[in-house]
Coordinates of C-alpha atoms in Angstrom, one line a residue:
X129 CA 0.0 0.0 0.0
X130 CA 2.4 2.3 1.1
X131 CA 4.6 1.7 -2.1
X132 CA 1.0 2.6 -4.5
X133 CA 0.3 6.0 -2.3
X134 CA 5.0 6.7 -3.2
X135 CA 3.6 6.1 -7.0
X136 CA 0.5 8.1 -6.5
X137 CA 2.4 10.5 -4.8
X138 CA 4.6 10.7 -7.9
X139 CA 2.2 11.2 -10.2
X140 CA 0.6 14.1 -8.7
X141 CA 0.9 17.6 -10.7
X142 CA 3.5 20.1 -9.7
X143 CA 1.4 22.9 -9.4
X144 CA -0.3 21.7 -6.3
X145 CA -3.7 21.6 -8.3
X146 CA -5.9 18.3 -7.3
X147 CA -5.2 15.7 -9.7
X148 CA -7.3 13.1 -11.3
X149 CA -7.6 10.3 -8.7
X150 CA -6.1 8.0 -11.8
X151 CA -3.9 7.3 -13.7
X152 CA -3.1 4.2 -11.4
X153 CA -0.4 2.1 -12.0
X154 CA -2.3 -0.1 -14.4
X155 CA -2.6 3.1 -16.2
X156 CA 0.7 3.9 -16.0
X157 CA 2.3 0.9 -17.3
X158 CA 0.0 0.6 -20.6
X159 CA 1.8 4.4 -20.9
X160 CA 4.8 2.7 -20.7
X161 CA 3.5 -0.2 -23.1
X162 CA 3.2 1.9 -26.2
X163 CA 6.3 4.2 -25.3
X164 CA 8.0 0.7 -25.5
X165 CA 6.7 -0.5 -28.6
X166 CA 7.0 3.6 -30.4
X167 CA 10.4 3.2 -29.0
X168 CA 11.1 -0.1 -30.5
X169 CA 10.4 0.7 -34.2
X170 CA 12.8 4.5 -34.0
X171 CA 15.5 2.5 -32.6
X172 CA 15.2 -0.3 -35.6
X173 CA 14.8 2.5 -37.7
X174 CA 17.9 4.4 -36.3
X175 CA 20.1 0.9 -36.8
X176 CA 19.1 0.9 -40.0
X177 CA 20.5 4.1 -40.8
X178 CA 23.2 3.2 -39.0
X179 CA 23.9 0.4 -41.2
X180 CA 23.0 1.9 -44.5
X181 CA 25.8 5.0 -43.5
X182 CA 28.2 2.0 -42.7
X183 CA 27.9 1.0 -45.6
X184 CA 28.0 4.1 -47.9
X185 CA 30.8 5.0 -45.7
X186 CA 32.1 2.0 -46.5
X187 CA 31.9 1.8 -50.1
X188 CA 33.6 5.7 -50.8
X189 CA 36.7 3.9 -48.6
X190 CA 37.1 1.7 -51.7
X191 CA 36.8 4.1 -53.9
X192 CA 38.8 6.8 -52.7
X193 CA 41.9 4.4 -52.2
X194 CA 41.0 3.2 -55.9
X195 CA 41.1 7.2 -56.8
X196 CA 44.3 7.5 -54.9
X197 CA 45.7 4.3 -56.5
X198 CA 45.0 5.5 -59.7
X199 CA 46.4 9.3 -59.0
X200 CA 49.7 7.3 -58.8
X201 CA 49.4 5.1 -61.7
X202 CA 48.7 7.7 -63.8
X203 CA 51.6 10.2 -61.9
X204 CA 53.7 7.5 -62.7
X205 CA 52.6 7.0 -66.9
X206 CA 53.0 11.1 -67.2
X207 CA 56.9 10.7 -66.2
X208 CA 57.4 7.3 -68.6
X209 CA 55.6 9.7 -71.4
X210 CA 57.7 12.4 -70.7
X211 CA 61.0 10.8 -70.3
X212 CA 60.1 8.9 -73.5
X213 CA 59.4 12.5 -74.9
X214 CA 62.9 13.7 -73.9
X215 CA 64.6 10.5 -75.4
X216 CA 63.0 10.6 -78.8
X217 CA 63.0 14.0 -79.2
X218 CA 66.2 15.5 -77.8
X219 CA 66.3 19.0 -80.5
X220 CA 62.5 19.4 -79.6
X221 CA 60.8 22.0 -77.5
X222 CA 60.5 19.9 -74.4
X223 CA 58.5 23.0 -72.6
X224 CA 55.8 22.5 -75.4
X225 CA 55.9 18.5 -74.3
X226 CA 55.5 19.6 -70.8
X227 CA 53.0 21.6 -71.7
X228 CA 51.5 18.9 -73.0
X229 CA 51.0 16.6 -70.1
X230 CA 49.8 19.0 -68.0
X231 CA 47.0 19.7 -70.4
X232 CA 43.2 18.1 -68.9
X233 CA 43.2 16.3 -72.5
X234 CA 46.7 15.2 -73.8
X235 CA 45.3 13.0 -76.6
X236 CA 43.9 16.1 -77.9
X237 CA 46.8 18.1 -78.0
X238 CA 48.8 15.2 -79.6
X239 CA 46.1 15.2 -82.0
X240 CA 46.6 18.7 -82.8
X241 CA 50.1 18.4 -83.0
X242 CA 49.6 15.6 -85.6
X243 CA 52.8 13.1 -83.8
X244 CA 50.7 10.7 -82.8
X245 CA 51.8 8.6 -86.4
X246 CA 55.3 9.3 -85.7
X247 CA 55.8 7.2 -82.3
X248 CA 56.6 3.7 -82.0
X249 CA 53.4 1.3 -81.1
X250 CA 54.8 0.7 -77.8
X251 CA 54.7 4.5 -77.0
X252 CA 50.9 5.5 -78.7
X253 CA 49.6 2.2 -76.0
X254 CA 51.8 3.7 -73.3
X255 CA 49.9 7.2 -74.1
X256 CA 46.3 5.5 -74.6
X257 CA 46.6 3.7 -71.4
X258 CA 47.5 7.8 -70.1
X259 CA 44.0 8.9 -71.7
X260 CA 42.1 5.7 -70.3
X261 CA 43.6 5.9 -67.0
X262 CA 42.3 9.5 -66.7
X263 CA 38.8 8.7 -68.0
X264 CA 38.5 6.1 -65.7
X265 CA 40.1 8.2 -62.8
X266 CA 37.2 11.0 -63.4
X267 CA 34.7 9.0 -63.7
X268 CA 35.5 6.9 -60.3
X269 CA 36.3 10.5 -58.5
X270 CA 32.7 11.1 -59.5
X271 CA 31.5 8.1 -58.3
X272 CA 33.3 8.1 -54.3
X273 CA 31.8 12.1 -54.5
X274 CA 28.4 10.8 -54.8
X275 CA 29.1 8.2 -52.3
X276 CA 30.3 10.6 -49.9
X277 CA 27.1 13.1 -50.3
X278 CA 24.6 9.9 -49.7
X279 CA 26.9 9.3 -46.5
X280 CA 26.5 12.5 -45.4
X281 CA 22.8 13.1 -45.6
X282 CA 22.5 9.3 -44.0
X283 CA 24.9 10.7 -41.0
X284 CA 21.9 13.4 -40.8
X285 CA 19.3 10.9 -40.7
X286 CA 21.0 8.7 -38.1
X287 CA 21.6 11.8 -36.1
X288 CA 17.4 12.6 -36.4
X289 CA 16.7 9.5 -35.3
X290 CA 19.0 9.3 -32.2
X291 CA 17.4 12.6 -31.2
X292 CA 13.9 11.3 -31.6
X293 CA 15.2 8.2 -29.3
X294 CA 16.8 10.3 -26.5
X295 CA 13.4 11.9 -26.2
X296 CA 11.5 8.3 -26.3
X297 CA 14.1 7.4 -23.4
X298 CA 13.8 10.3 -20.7
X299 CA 10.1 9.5 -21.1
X300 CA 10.3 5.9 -20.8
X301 CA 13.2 6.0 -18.0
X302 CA 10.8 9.0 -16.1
X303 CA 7.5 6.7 -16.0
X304 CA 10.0 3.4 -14.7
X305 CA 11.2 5.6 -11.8
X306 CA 7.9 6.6 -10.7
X307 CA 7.0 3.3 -10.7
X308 CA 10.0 2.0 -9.0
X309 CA 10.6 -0.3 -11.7
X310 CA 13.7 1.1 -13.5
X311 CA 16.9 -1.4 -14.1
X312 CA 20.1 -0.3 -14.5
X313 CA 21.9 -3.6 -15.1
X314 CA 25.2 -5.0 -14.4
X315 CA 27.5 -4.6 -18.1
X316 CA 30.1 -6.8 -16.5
X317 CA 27.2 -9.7 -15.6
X318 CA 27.7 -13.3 -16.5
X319 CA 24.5 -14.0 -16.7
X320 CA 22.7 -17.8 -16.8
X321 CA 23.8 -21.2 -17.9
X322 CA 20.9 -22.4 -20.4
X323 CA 19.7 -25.8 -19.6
X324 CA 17.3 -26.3 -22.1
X325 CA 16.2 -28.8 -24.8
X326 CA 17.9 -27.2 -27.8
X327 CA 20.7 -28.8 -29.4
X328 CA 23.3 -28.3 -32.3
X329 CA 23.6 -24.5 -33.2
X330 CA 21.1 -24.0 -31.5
X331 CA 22.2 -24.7 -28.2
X332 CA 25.4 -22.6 -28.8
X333 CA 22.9 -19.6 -29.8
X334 CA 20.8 -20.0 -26.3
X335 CA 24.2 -20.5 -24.2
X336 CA 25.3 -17.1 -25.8
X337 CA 22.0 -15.2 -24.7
X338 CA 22.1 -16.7 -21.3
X339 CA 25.5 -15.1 -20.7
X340 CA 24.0 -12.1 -21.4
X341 CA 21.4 -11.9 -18.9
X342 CA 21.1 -9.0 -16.4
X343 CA 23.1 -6.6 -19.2
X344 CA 21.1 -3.9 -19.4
X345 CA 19.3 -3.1 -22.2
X346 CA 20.8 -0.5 -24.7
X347 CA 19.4 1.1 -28.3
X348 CA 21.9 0.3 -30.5
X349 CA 23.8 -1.9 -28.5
X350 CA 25.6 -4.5 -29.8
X351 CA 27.7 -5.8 -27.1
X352 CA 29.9 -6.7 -24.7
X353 CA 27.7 -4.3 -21.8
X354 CA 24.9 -3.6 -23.5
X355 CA 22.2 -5.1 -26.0
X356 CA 18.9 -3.8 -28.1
X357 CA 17.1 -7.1 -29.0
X358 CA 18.1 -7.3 -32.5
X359 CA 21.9 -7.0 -31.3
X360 CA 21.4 -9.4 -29.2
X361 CA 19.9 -12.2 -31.8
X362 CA 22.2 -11.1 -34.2
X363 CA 25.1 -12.0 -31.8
X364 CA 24.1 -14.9 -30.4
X365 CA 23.1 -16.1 -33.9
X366 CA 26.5 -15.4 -34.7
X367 CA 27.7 -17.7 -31.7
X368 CA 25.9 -21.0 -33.5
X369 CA 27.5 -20.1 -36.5
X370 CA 25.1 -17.9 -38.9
X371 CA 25.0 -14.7 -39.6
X372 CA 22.3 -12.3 -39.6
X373 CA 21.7 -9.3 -40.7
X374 CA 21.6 -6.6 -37.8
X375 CA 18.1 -5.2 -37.7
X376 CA 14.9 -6.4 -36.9
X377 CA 13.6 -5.3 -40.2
X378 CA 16.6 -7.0 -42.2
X379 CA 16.2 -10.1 -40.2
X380 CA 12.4 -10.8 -40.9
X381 CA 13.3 -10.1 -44.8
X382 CA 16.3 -12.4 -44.5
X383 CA 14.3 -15.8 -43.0
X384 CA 11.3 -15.1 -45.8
X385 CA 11.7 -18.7 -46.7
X386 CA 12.7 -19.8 -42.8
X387 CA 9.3 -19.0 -41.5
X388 CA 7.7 -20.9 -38.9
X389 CA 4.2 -20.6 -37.4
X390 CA 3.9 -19.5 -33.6
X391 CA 3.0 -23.2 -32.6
X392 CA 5.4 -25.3 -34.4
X393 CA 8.9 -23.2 -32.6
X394 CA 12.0 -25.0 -31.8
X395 CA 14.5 -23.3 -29.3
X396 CA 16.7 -21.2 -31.2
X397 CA 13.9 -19.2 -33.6
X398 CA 13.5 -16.1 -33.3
X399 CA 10.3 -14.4 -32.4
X400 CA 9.0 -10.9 -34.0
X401 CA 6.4 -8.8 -32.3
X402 CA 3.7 -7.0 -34.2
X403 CA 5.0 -3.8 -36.3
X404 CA 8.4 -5.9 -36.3
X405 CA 9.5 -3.5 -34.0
X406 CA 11.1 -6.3 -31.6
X407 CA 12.5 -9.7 -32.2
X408 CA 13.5 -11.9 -29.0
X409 CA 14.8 -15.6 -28.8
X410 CA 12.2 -18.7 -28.3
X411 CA 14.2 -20.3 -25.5
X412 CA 11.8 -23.5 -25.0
X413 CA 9.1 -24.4 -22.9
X414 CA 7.1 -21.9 -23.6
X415 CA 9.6 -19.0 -23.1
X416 CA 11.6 -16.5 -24.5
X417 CA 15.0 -14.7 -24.1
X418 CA 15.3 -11.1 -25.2
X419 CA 16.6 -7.3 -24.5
X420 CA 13.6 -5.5 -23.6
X421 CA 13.5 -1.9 -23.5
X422 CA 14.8 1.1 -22.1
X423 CA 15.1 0.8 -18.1
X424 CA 15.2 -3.2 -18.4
X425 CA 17.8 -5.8 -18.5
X426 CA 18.4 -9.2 -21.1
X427 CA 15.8 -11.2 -19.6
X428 CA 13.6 -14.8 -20.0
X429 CA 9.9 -14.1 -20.1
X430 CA 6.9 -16.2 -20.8
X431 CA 5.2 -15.8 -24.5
X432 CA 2.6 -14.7 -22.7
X433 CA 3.8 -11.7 -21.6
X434 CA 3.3 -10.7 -25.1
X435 CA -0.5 -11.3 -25.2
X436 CA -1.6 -11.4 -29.1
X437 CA 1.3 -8.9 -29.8
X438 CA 3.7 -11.6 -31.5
X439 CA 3.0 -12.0 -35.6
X440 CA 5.7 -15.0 -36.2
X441 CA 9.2 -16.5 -36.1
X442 CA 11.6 -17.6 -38.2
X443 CA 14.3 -20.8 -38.0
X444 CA 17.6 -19.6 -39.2

């Protein structure tokens, strides 16, 4: 009693004015409810602008250090040309062929200066390979640019979605404290030993996710200290040997032809909640293993804690 007159307590307004009897804590935690399940499908959508910036990222990496690679290549066939310049032509004017090589279009100019006939085979394919090179060089420069813009505007949509979580949190971590129900978690903990039915991969999966029980529950979190739910299936995936993709989204799409229904699971599959905002890990018996939300810890609940809120699983 005492603790639901601290809550109500809690609840009251600041401004001293008389407050609705309610919300009671019944009230209060089907608040929390849908702040959990809004949070759920900003933070997969933040990972997945995470990932698709990795990647971007990723990919104008390559091509900047083919750019660079080529920058040399090239450096290197503009000293061969001229040095071939300066052997074959030792009365000419080698300022014009200097000239020449610094100009955006050398096969142009050597057009111009109609000596393109005069020069040994081996020395028009060293100068063509000088044209293609640049060609190619512009046209991958181009290529990393464009890369590096569609990074730069996915930076700015990761960053909107972070904030739009951070605000999801201090509500979510507000309404826990009031009702005395917010878990901070141990990073360091060693969680469970899983004693289940599952065997093969599958057992290696659910000895993984037991470890990481009593971690607290982190958006974005991937690990060691920290987990959000599809970090943690992804890892513990990982552990029996496959690889999944990292969001929840991704996931369902990946096991399109591993679906299984909702009374046919086998420890190991993974469970998706409606809106495929959260995926957790059917641990057997009628239970799962997951990362919750905000203000919670990697924990083993019933299915029924779900009520009707889970749409299907997947064997990977």
């Amino acid at each position: 009693m005492a603790a639901g007159l601290a809550i109500g307590a809690l609840l009251l307004p600041l401004d001293g004015a008389v407050a609705d009897p309610k919300p009671t804590i019944a009230q209060a935690k089907a608040k929390l409810e849908k702040l959990n399940d809004k949070a759920d499908k900003v933070v997969d959508r933040y990972n997945t602008a995470t990932e698709k910036y990795k990647k971007a990222k990723k990919s104008f990496t390559g091509l900047n250090n083919r750019y660079k690679s080529k920058l040399a290549k090239v450096a290197g066939l503009r000293a061969e040309v001229v040095g071939m310049a300066v052997n074959a032509y030792q009365g000419a004017d080698i300022i014009s062929w200097t000239s020449m090589l610094s100009d955006a279009d050398p096969t142009a100019t050597l057009g111009g200066m109609a000596l393109m006939d005069q020069m040994t085979a081996e020395r028009a394919q060293t100068l063509a390979a000088f044209d293609e090179e640049n060609r190619q060089l512009k046209a991958d420069k181009e290529q990393a640019q464009g890369a590096l813009t569609e990074a730069d505007k996915l930076r700015d949509d990761v960053k909107s979605e972070k904030d739009k979580i951070l605000e999801l949190v201090k509500e979510q971590e507000k309404l826990l404290r009031k009702l005395g129900a917010y878990k901070v978690g141990n990073p360091n903990s060693t969680g469970l030993k899983y004693t289940g039915s599952a065997s093969g991969n599958a057992a290696s999966v659910l000895s993984f996710a037991y470890a990481q029980i009593g971690k607290p529950y982190q958006y974005g979190g991937t690990g060691p200290g920290g987990w959000d739910c599809s970090g943690l299936t992804q890892a513990s995936w990982r552990a029996g040997g496959v690889s999944l993709p990292r969001t929840t989204w991704e996931q369902w799409a990946w096991g399109a032809k591993r679906r299984v229904s909702l009374d046919s699971l086998q420890p190991g599959d993974l469970i998706f909640s409606s809106g495929l905002g959260h995926v957790g890990i059917y641990a057997g018996g009628g239970k799962i293993v997951h990362a919750p939300q905000t203000g919670d810890v990697v924990k083993v609940v019933p299915m029924s804690s779900y009520g009707g809120r889970l749409v299907g699983a997947i064997r990977p």
